[in-house]
């Protein structure tokens, strides 16, 4: 199928600003799904609130646009009741790690087979450019007019610490390798976190001396490096990208099947007795 | 056939009834005095292939059941005061997206942490208006285990029929009172199944286009129809819209589908109403005290009656107005500062004849609490 077969053209044009990275992520996500050959009716995409979350409306899957920060909780309900479905949760940085941080770490701890894609643009875009948990120290935002004094989270370290069994980072500049990473994340049996650095030229770029979206993409090119590269040894400030963890661990829905077997004395597959 | 008689607490009656109503999925978080519901369902649900999950907090347990409901499951969560506060945003999401679900709130003393182990009826208005924005809601209650069972089954039925969250507003006294429960036999109580769309694959399915009767047949997530569900105001496709015409239609539908069916949703019990000079109106555990007073006074020849409300929202204005018409005095008995009292005053033709007998200190309302007010009304002095 073509990319357009996965989108709801009826609901275009989308709301994202010119130069926004989120469309690139949507494109890579569609291509990953296409490559994996998963049927559209077997996919549920669940989002929270923010620019990122509007992705739901545009995709021709079962889509659930929920409330701020709680997308993973809704996803837990969908996945646990229908484990055979592929559940993907695109989230913004604030959605995933500020208001929704609790659900992210607990989803990771449970290792429920859901793919969390963090569309990380270091800013609250929908509300007009306030600092987020990934805004760097010193960056400007409408709520940090004198520079941000909060320290940012390293989402990869946080996801690893919480026990996510698949953790990766990529950027919108690396759209092609993003497809491969998303394929692996979606296929991974367990909780996957993919931190995707995504440019917000309108609110982050404009305030922080990026002249254009292209400059932001160039930044992702020059300031990131593959995991364990020589460049990283020379310049520790570079941000590593690639797959940080890919481990086989007991998955929550599979474990729950065992509970049903124990309680009901009957054989269970994919949650069905 | 021999009756199946149990000796259980109210929370257990909720669990038995939920299983009777085909509950598939429960998510919750421990909180007194509702925790027994979660404990029992953790044991019971997997036995029939159902799912139980203890979530990381109250907010997520509410969200989780909504997700499960959209896949076609019958779902429930249970909580108490502070947890009920935390669930409000997601309850509004269920209202807006018309997702069937049952929320048990075993009321305890509040505000804040309040009195975790004491009975209260302080969340009546929160059940009505706890989530933001204009909306209608169904809230039910009951005063004894047998009724708790029936009303819990009803909660699931109304939730499916009207595609709405239904709040089961119990209280600590009812939830923890151990008493007899005669288990209804299979088929004895009606159990409403989910109404699913008959629109075949390949034909456009409009998830938010009400039928002529106002009902919206559902399609399970994972089924043949792929559609969007959003908490934003939306059109018949489930796609966000701020077109005033579409928003107006949605708002009217959300309110009318419940307010317009108040009669159908109303559940009441009546005791000695016909010739009652003094009509008591009560609900939940305090209705037990009210009934005790009514029966005692009737034995002495005094004409007292009791209207027990099981449907609190939508408030049964017409029923209350009609039943109160011939009474000289109406006394609302509740464990708050008059949350239903003021509704009754609004409903009746002559509000000055409505009085309040209440208890708010965490102890259970006693016959004396009611009789003291009755003496004042009767001009016998305090």
mmCIF file of N, CA, C and O in Angstrom, chain A residues 8 10-11 40-41 44 54 56-58 60-68 70 73-74 76-78 80-83 85 102-103 106 110 252 256 259-260 263-264 266 271 273, chain B residues 25 46-57 59-60 63-64 66-68 70-71 73 89-90 93 204 220-232 237 239-240:
data_model
loop_
_atom_site.group_PDB
_atom_site.id
_atom_site.type_symbol
_atom_site.label_atom_id
_atom_site.label_comp_id
_atom_site.label_asym_id
_atom_site.label_seq_id
_atom_site.Cartn_x
_atom_site.Cartn_y
_atom_site.Cartn_z
ATOM 1 N N UNK A 8 -6.244 9.341 6.860
ATOM 2 C CA UNK A 8 -7.627 9.750 6.610
ATOM 3 C C UNK A 8 -7.584 11.102 5.904
ATOM 4 O O UNK A 8 -7.581 12.153 6.552
ATOM 5 N N UNK A 10 -9.688 12.658 4.440
ATOM 6 C CA UNK A 10 -10.867 13.483 4.715
ATOM 7 C C UNK A 10 -10.569 14.551 5.766
ATOM 8 O O UNK A 10 -11.165 15.614 5.781
ATOM 9 N N UNK A 11 -9.645 14.228 6.674
ATOM 10 C CA UNK A 11 -9.406 15.135 7.791
ATOM 11 C C UNK A 11 -8.183 16.031 7.597
ATOM 12 O O UNK A 11 -7.737 16.697 8.519
ATOM 13 N N UNK A 40 -4.398 -2.918 9.055
ATOM 14 C CA UNK A 40 -4.835 -1.661 9.671
ATOM 15 C C UNK A 40 -5.813 -1.891 10.821
ATOM 16 O O UNK A 40 -5.794 -1.178 11.816
ATOM 17 N N UNK A 41 -6.662 -2.882 10.678
ATOM 18 C CA UNK A 41 -7.679 -3.133 11.718
ATOM 19 C C UNK A 41 -7.103 -3.831 12.947
ATOM 20 O O UNK A 41 -7.806 -4.050 13.930
ATOM 21 N N UNK A 44 -4.104 -0.195 17.036
ATOM 22 C CA UNK A 44 -4.780 0.860 17.789
ATOM 23 C C UNK A 44 -3.735 1.916 18.121
ATOM 24 O O UNK A 44 -2.687 1.594 18.688
ATOM 25 N N UNK A 54 -2.495 14.941 18.074
ATOM 26 C CA UNK A 54 -3.440 15.082 16.972
ATOM 27 C C UNK A 54 -3.190 14.063 15.868
ATOM 28 O O UNK A 54 -3.986 13.909 14.959
ATOM 29 N N UNK A 56 -3.559 11.046 15.943
ATOM 30 C CA UNK A 56 -4.642 10.051 15.942
ATOM 31 C C UNK A 56 -5.654 10.289 14.830
ATOM 32 O O UNK A 56 -6.033 9.366 14.122
ATOM 33 N N UNK A 57 -6.105 11.520 14.714
ATOM 34 C CA UNK A 57 -7.165 11.806 13.751
ATOM 35 C C UNK A 57 -6.773 11.488 12.327
ATOM 36 O O UNK A 57 -7.622 11.119 11.500
ATOM 37 N N UNK A 58 -5.484 11.601 12.040
ATOM 38 C CA UNK A 58 -5.032 11.495 10.645
ATOM 39 C C UNK A 58 -4.748 10.067 10.205
ATOM 40 O O UNK A 58 -4.530 9.812 9.031
ATOM 41 N N UNK A 60 -5.494 6.022 9.661
ATOM 42 C CA UNK A 60 -6.633 5.133 9.424
ATOM 43 C C UNK A 60 -6.471 3.810 10.188
ATOM 44 O O UNK A 60 -6.396 2.737 9.602
ATOM 45 N N UNK A 61 -6.365 3.932 11.511
ATOM 46 C CA UNK A 61 -6.365 2.753 12.387
ATOM 47 C C UNK A 61 -7.512 2.962 13.375
ATOM 48 O O UNK A 61 -8.265 3.917 13.256
ATOM 49 N N UNK A 62 -7.634 2.093 14.357
ATOM 50 C CA UNK A 62 -8.510 2.412 15.473
ATOM 51 C C UNK A 62 -7.761 3.486 16.252
ATOM 52 O O UNK A 62 -6.619 3.253 16.664
ATOM 53 N N UNK A 63 -8.375 4.643 16.444
ATOM 54 C CA UNK A 63 -7.616 5.730 17.073
ATOM 55 C C UNK A 63 -8.365 6.310 18.258
ATOM 56 O O UNK A 63 -9.572 6.499 18.221
ATOM 57 N N UNK A 64 -7.593 6.589 19.300
ATOM 58 C CA UNK A 64 -8.172 7.059 20.555
ATOM 59 C C UNK A 64 -7.359 8.249 21.053
ATOM 60 O O UNK A 64 -6.207 8.106 21.452
ATOM 61 N N UNK A 65 -7.997 9.422 20.979
ATOM 62 C CA UNK A 65 -7.350 10.677 21.378
ATOM 63 C C UNK A 65 -7.849 11.002 22.779
ATOM 64 O O UNK A 65 -9.006 11.375 22.948
ATOM 65 N N UNK A 66 -7.011 10.826 23.779
ATOM 66 C CA UNK A 66 -7.500 10.819 25.161
ATOM 67 C C UNK A 66 -7.231 12.124 25.895
ATOM 68 O O UNK A 66 -7.340 13.191 25.303
ATOM 69 N N UNK A 67 -6.889 12.048 27.168
ATOM 70 C CA UNK A 67 -6.670 13.242 27.981
ATOM 71 C C UNK A 67 -5.178 13.374 28.291
ATOM 72 O O UNK A 67 -4.403 12.454 28.089
ATOM 73 N N UNK A 68 -4.803 14.536 28.802
ATOM 74 C CA UNK A 68 -3.386 14.875 28.915
ATOM 75 C C UNK A 68 -2.635 13.917 29.861
ATOM 76 O O UNK A 68 -2.976 13.811 31.038
ATOM 77 N N UNK A 70 -2.442 10.664 30.001
ATOM 78 C CA UNK A 70 -2.972 9.353 30.401
ATOM 79 C C UNK A 70 -3.053 8.337 29.266
ATOM 80 O O UNK A 70 -3.641 7.276 29.450
ATOM 81 N N UNK A 73 -2.337 4.775 30.058
ATOM 82 C CA UNK A 73 -3.314 4.085 30.901
ATOM 83 C C UNK A 73 -4.459 3.556 30.033
ATOM 84 O O UNK A 73 -4.898 2.411 30.198
ATOM 85 N N UNK A 74 -4.938 4.366 29.104
ATOM 86 C CA UNK A 74 -5.963 3.892 28.165
ATOM 87 C C UNK A 74 -5.404 2.708 27.358
ATOM 88 O O UNK A 74 -6.092 1.720 27.129
ATOM 89 N N UNK A 76 -3.182 0.610 28.228
ATOM 90 C CA UNK A 76 -3.116 -0.587 29.082
ATOM 91 C C UNK A 76 -4.452 -1.324 29.057
ATOM 92 O O UNK A 76 -4.500 -2.551 28.977
ATOM 93 N N UNK A 77 -5.547 -0.549 29.099
ATOM 94 C CA UNK A 77 -6.876 -1.158 29.054
ATOM 95 C C UNK A 77 -7.151 -1.841 27.727
ATOM 96 O O UNK A 77 -7.693 -2.944 27.680
ATOM 97 N N UNK A 78 -6.756 -1.195 26.635
ATOM 98 C CA UNK A 78 -6.978 -1.769 25.304
ATOM 99 C C UNK A 78 -6.130 -3.033 25.137
ATOM 100 O O UNK A 78 -6.626 -4.087 24.736
ATOM 101 N N UNK A 80 -4.560 -4.979 27.408
ATOM 102 C CA UNK A 80 -4.829 -6.098 28.314
ATOM 103 C C UNK A 80 -6.131 -6.807 27.935
ATOM 104 O O UNK A 80 -6.242 -8.024 28.084
ATOM 105 N N UNK A 81 -7.099 -6.057 27.404
ATOM 106 C CA UNK A 81 -8.347 -6.737 27.047
ATOM 107 C C UNK A 81 -8.281 -7.354 25.654
ATOM 108 O O UNK A 81 -9.009 -8.292 25.365
ATOM 109 N N UNK A 82 -7.419 -6.844 24.784
ATOM 110 C CA UNK A 82 -7.256 -7.433 23.447
ATOM 111 C C UNK A 82 -5.772 -7.554 23.114
ATOM 112 O O UNK A 82 -5.237 -6.807 22.287
ATOM 113 N N UNK A 83 -5.061 -8.515 23.740
ATOM 114 C CA UNK A 83 -3.595 -8.592 23.579
ATOM 115 C C UNK A 83 -3.143 -8.840 22.146
ATOM 116 O O UNK A 83 -1.990 -8.573 21.806
ATOM 117 N N UNK A 85 -3.971 -7.211 19.577
ATOM 118 C CA UNK A 85 -3.865 -5.969 18.828
ATOM 119 C C UNK A 85 -2.497 -5.316 19.039
ATOM 120 O O UNK A 85 -1.887 -5.470 20.091
ATOM 121 N N UNK A 102 4.158 9.204 35.513
ATOM 122 C CA UNK A 102 3.867 8.041 36.349
ATOM 123 C C UNK A 102 3.447 6.840 35.503
ATOM 124 O O UNK A 102 3.864 5.711 35.755
ATOM 125 N N UNK A 103 2.613 7.092 34.505
ATOM 126 C CA UNK A 103 2.113 5.986 33.687
ATOM 127 C C UNK A 103 3.233 5.403 32.827
ATOM 128 O O UNK A 103 3.263 4.208 32.559
ATOM 129 N N UNK A 106 5.437 3.168 35.058
ATOM 130 C CA UNK A 106 4.743 1.938 35.481
ATOM 131 C C UNK A 106 4.451 1.008 34.302
ATOM 132 O O UNK A 106 4.453 -0.211 34.469
ATOM 133 N N UNK A 110 5.810 -2.806 34.227
ATOM 134 C CA UNK A 110 4.965 -3.972 33.931
ATOM 135 C C UNK A 110 5.433 -4.702 32.679
ATOM 136 O O UNK A 110 5.096 -5.847 32.466
ATOM 137 N N UNK A 252 3.525 -8.451 30.208
ATOM 138 C CA UNK A 252 2.413 -8.399 31.161
ATOM 139 C C UNK A 252 1.199 -9.236 30.741
ATOM 140 O O UNK A 252 0.659 -9.993 31.549
ATOM 141 N N UNK A 256 -0.443 -12.395 32.492
ATOM 142 C CA UNK A 256 -1.841 -12.444 32.960
ATOM 143 C C UNK A 256 -2.537 -13.704 32.449
ATOM 144 O O UNK A 256 -3.377 -14.276 33.151
ATOM 145 N N UNK A 259 -2.083 -16.234 34.895
ATOM 146 C CA UNK A 259 -2.989 -16.051 36.045
ATOM 147 C C UNK A 259 -4.339 -16.693 35.732
ATOM 148 O O UNK A 259 -4.920 -17.396 36.567
ATOM 149 N N UNK A 260 -4.820 -16.439 34.521
ATOM 150 C CA UNK A 260 -6.125 -17.011 34.126
ATOM 151 C C UNK A 260 -6.042 -18.534 34.129
ATOM 152 O O UNK A 260 -6.950 -19.210 34.614
ATOM 153 N N UNK A 263 -6.102 -19.670 37.708
ATOM 154 C CA UNK A 263 -7.391 -19.464 38.378
ATOM 155 C C UNK A 263 -8.497 -20.322 37.776
ATOM 156 O O UNK A 263 -9.368 -20.803 38.487
ATOM 157 N N UNK A 264 -8.458 -20.496 36.453
ATOM 158 C CA UNK A 264 -9.580 -21.173 35.782
ATOM 159 C C UNK A 264 -9.268 -22.632 35.457
ATOM 160 O O UNK A 264 -10.161 -23.373 35.052
ATOM 161 N N UNK A 266 -7.768 -23.619 32.951
ATOM 162 C CA UNK A 266 -7.983 -23.818 31.523
ATOM 163 C C UNK A 266 -6.844 -23.198 30.725
ATOM 164 O O UNK A 266 -6.170 -22.290 31.193
ATOM 165 N N UNK A 271 -5.051 -14.156 25.788
ATOM 166 C CA UNK A 271 -6.102 -13.689 26.673
ATOM 167 C C UNK A 271 -7.422 -14.415 26.503
ATOM 168 O O UNK A 271 -8.397 -14.110 27.170
ATOM 169 N N UNK A 273 -9.729 -17.779 26.758
ATOM 170 C CA UNK A 273 -9.792 -19.104 27.382
ATOM 171 C C UNK A 273 -10.311 -20.117 26.354
ATOM 172 O O UNK A 273 -11.292 -19.857 25.683
ATOM 173 N N UNK B 25 -13.829 -6.704 32.976
ATOM 174 C CA UNK B 25 -12.570 -5.996 33.190
ATOM 175 C C UNK B 25 -12.715 -5.013 34.350
ATOM 176 O O UNK B 25 -13.649 -4.220 34.387
ATOM 177 N N UNK B 46 -10.238 -13.574 36.918
ATOM 178 C CA UNK B 46 -9.470 -14.513 36.075
ATOM 179 C C UNK B 46 -10.079 -15.908 36.030
ATOM 180 O O UNK B 46 -9.821 -16.659 35.087
ATOM 181 N N UNK B 47 -10.900 -16.255 37.000
ATOM 182 C CA UNK B 47 -11.548 -17.576 36.989
ATOM 183 C C UNK B 47 -12.432 -17.742 35.764
ATOM 184 O O UNK B 47 -12.632 -18.843 35.272
ATOM 185 N N UNK B 48 -13.014 -16.630 35.281
ATOM 186 C CA UNK B 48 -13.871 -16.729 34.091
ATOM 187 C C UNK B 48 -13.195 -16.122 32.852
ATOM 188 O O UNK B 48 -13.836 -15.825 31.845
ATOM 189 N N UNK B 49 -11.885 -15.909 32.946
ATOM 190 C CA UNK B 49 -11.161 -15.356 31.795
ATOM 191 C C UNK B 49 -11.214 -13.846 31.722
ATOM 192 O O UNK B 49 -10.815 -13.239 30.739
ATOM 193 N N UNK B 50 -11.733 -13.219 32.771
ATOM 194 C CA UNK B 50 -11.773 -11.758 32.820
ATOM 195 C C UNK B 50 -10.437 -11.200 33.271
ATOM 196 O O UNK B 50 -9.510 -11.949 33.601
ATOM 197 N N UNK B 51 -10.329 -9.878 33.264
ATOM 198 C CA UNK B 51 -9.052 -9.245 33.594
ATOM 199 C C UNK B 51 -9.205 -8.296 34.776
ATOM 200 O O UNK B 51 -10.153 -7.524 34.849
ATOM 201 N N UNK B 52 -8.202 -8.363 35.653
ATOM 202 C CA UNK B 52 -8.110 -7.433 36.775
ATOM 203 C C UNK B 52 -6.742 -6.785 36.730
ATOM 204 O O UNK B 52 -5.744 -7.464 36.487
ATOM 205 N N UNK B 53 -6.686 -5.493 36.961
ATOM 206 C CA UNK B 53 -5.365 -4.868 37.075
ATOM 207 C C UNK B 53 -5.390 -3.810 38.168
ATOM 208 O O UNK B 53 -6.339 -3.024 38.264
ATOM 209 N N UNK B 54 -4.373 -3.861 39.010
ATOM 210 C CA UNK B 54 -4.196 -2.792 39.991
ATOM 211 C C UNK B 54 -3.274 -1.763 39.362
ATOM 212 O O UNK B 54 -2.109 -2.046 39.072
ATOM 213 N N UNK B 55 -3.807 -0.581 39.141
ATOM 214 C CA UNK B 55 -3.035 0.439 38.426
ATOM 215 C C UNK B 55 -2.184 1.262 39.385
ATOM 216 O O UNK B 55 -2.269 1.114 40.604
ATOM 217 N N UNK B 56 -1.383 2.168 38.808
ATOM 218 C CA UNK B 56 -0.462 2.960 39.621
ATOM 219 C C UNK B 56 -1.168 4.088 40.364
ATOM 220 O O UNK B 56 -0.600 4.661 41.291
ATOM 221 N N UNK B 57 -2.363 4.439 39.941
ATOM 222 C CA UNK B 57 -3.100 5.489 40.654
ATOM 223 C C UNK B 57 -4.568 5.460 40.244
ATOM 224 O O UNK B 57 -4.983 4.642 39.428
ATOM 225 N N UNK B 59 -6.288 7.873 38.714
ATOM 226 C CA UNK B 59 -6.547 8.425 37.379
ATOM 227 C C UNK B 59 -6.404 7.340 36.329
ATOM 228 O O UNK B 59 -7.249 7.165 35.449
ATOM 229 N N UNK B 60 -5.301 6.580 36.439
ATOM 230 C CA UNK B 60 -5.051 5.575 35.409
ATOM 231 C C UNK B 60 -6.052 4.438 35.474
ATOM 232 O O UNK B 60 -6.404 3.863 34.440
ATOM 233 N N UNK B 63 -8.926 5.581 33.437
ATOM 234 C CA UNK B 63 -8.581 5.603 32.008
ATOM 235 C C UNK B 63 -8.507 4.186 31.437
ATOM 236 O O UNK B 63 -8.937 3.929 30.310
ATOM 237 N N UNK B 64 -7.962 3.284 32.231
ATOM 238 C CA UNK B 64 -7.778 1.911 31.770
ATOM 239 C C UNK B 64 -9.117 1.233 31.475
ATOM 240 O O UNK B 64 -9.258 0.543 30.460
ATOM 241 N N UNK B 66 -11.823 2.655 30.560
ATOM 242 C CA UNK B 66 -12.402 3.254 29.349
ATOM 243 C C UNK B 66 -11.786 2.598 28.113
ATOM 244 O O UNK B 66 -12.488 2.233 27.165
ATOM 245 N N UNK B 67 -10.454 2.422 28.147
ATOM 246 C CA UNK B 67 -9.774 1.743 27.035
ATOM 247 C C UNK B 67 -10.334 0.349 26.830
ATOM 248 O O UNK B 67 -10.636 -0.068 25.711
ATOM 249 N N UNK B 68 -10.525 -0.381 27.928
ATOM 250 C CA UNK B 68 -11.038 -1.749 27.833
ATOM 251 C C UNK B 68 -12.472 -1.761 27.320
ATOM 252 O O UNK B 68 -12.862 -2.626 26.529
ATOM 253 N N UNK B 70 -13.838 0.235 25.251
ATOM 254 C CA UNK B 70 -13.869 0.482 23.799
ATOM 255 C C UNK B 70 -13.543 -0.769 22.990
ATOM 256 O O UNK B 70 -13.842 -0.842 21.807
ATOM 257 N N UNK B 71 -12.930 -1.754 23.619
ATOM 258 C CA UNK B 71 -12.696 -3.013 22.904
ATOM 259 C C UNK B 71 -13.892 -3.961 23.043
ATOM 260 O O UNK B 71 -13.844 -5.099 22.584
ATOM 261 N N UNK B 73 -15.613 -4.614 26.130
ATOM 262 C CA UNK B 73 -15.738 -5.269 27.427
ATOM 263 C C UNK B 73 -16.670 -4.493 28.352
ATOM 264 O O UNK B 73 -16.769 -3.276 28.263
ATOM 265 N N UNK B 89 -11.655 13.857 35.734
ATOM 266 C CA UNK B 89 -11.361 14.262 34.357
ATOM 267 C C UNK B 89 -11.675 13.124 33.399
ATOM 268 O O UNK B 89 -12.270 13.322 32.337
ATOM 269 N N UNK B 90 -11.280 11.922 33.786
ATOM 270 C CA UNK B 90 -11.507 10.771 32.910
ATOM 271 C C UNK B 90 -12.988 10.393 32.843
ATOM 272 O O UNK B 90 -13.458 9.880 31.828
ATOM 273 N N UNK B 93 -14.272 12.345 30.198
ATOM 274 C CA UNK B 93 -13.887 11.759 28.905
ATOM 275 C C UNK B 93 -14.872 10.661 28.507
ATOM 276 O O UNK B 93 -15.274 10.556 27.346
ATOM 277 N N UNK B 204 -19.696 2.794 5.325
ATOM 278 C CA UNK B 204 -19.324 3.813 6.309
ATOM 279 C C UNK B 204 -20.085 3.632 7.615
ATOM 280 O O UNK B 204 -21.315 3.562 7.625
ATOM 281 N N UNK B 220 -16.516 -2.450 18.250
ATOM 282 C CA UNK B 220 -15.360 -2.681 19.127
ATOM 283 C C UNK B 220 -14.050 -2.257 18.451
ATOM 284 O O UNK B 220 -13.853 -2.511 17.270
ATOM 285 N N UNK B 221 -13.163 -1.678 19.230
ATOM 286 C CA UNK B 221 -11.793 -1.477 18.744
ATOM 287 C C UNK B 221 -11.217 -2.861 18.417
ATOM 288 O O UNK B 221 -11.369 -3.798 19.197
ATOM 289 N N UNK B 222 -10.586 -2.967 17.253
ATOM 290 C CA UNK B 222 -10.099 -4.265 16.812
ATOM 291 C C UNK B 222 -11.069 -4.910 15.832
ATOM 292 O O UNK B 222 -10.739 -5.905 15.196
ATOM 293 N N UNK B 223 -12.258 -4.328 15.689
ATOM 294 C CA UNK B 223 -13.246 -4.845 14.743
ATOM 295 C C UNK B 223 -13.039 -4.290 13.341
ATOM 296 O O UNK B 223 -11.993 -3.701 13.039
ATOM 297 N N UNK B 224 -14.054 -4.427 12.486
ATOM 298 C CA UNK B 224 -13.873 -4.056 11.074
ATOM 299 C C UNK B 224 -13.949 -2.548 10.840
ATOM 300 O O UNK B 224 -13.447 -2.049 9.843
ATOM 301 N N UNK B 225 -14.593 -1.821 11.755
ATOM 302 C CA UNK B 225 -14.709 -0.370 11.547
ATOM 303 C C UNK B 225 -13.616 0.365 12.303
ATOM 304 O O UNK B 225 -13.482 0.206 13.510
ATOM 305 N N UNK B 226 -12.854 1.152 11.561
ATOM 306 C CA UNK B 226 -11.807 1.953 12.202
ATOM 307 C C UNK B 226 -12.305 3.386 12.304
ATOM 308 O O UNK B 226 -12.658 3.986 11.290
ATOM 309 N N UNK B 227 -12.355 3.905 13.513
ATOM 310 C CA UNK B 227 -12.869 5.271 13.683
ATOM 311 C C UNK B 227 -12.093 5.968 14.794
ATOM 312 O O UNK B 227 -11.302 5.352 15.492
ATOM 313 N N UNK B 228 -12.358 7.268 14.916
ATOM 314 C CA UNK B 228 -11.631 8.076 15.889
ATOM 315 C C UNK B 228 -12.508 8.348 17.109
ATOM 316 O O UNK B 228 -13.697 8.621 16.980
ATOM 317 N N UNK B 229 -11.898 8.260 18.273
ATOM 318 C CA UNK B 229 -12.580 8.615 19.518
ATOM 319 C C UNK B 229 -11.779 9.745 20.146
ATOM 320 O O UNK B 229 -10.563 9.633 20.286
ATOM 321 N N UNK B 230 -12.438 10.825 20.504
ATOM 322 C CA UNK B 230 -11.714 11.965 21.070
ATOM 323 C C UNK B 230 -12.531 12.641 22.162
ATOM 324 O O UNK B 230 -13.764 12.636 22.111
ATOM 325 N N UNK B 231 -11.835 13.221 23.117
ATOM 326 C CA UNK B 231 -12.474 14.015 24.156
ATOM 327 C C UNK B 231 -12.798 15.419 23.683
ATOM 328 O O UNK B 231 -13.476 16.184 24.379
ATOM 329 N N UNK B 232 -12.319 15.785 22.503
ATOM 330 C CA UNK B 232 -12.684 17.081 21.918
ATOM 331 C C UNK B 232 -14.122 16.997 21.425
ATOM 332 O O UNK B 232 -14.625 15.905 21.122
ATOM 333 N N UNK B 237 -18.274 11.473 12.752
ATOM 334 C CA UNK B 237 -17.153 10.571 12.478
ATOM 335 C C UNK B 237 -16.280 10.380 13.707
ATOM 336 O O UNK B 237 -15.349 9.583 13.706
ATOM 337 N N UNK B 239 -14.521 12.949 14.625
ATOM 338 C CA UNK B 239 -13.389 13.824 14.335
ATOM 339 C C UNK B 239 -13.624 15.193 14.970
ATOM 340 O O UNK B 239 -14.740 15.693 14.982
ATOM 341 N N UNK B 240 -12.543 15.806 15.539
ATOM 342 C CA UNK B 240 -12.701 17.083 16.235
ATOM 343 C C UNK B 240 -13.420 18.132 15.383
ATOM 344 O O UNK B 240 -13.162 18.245 14.182
#
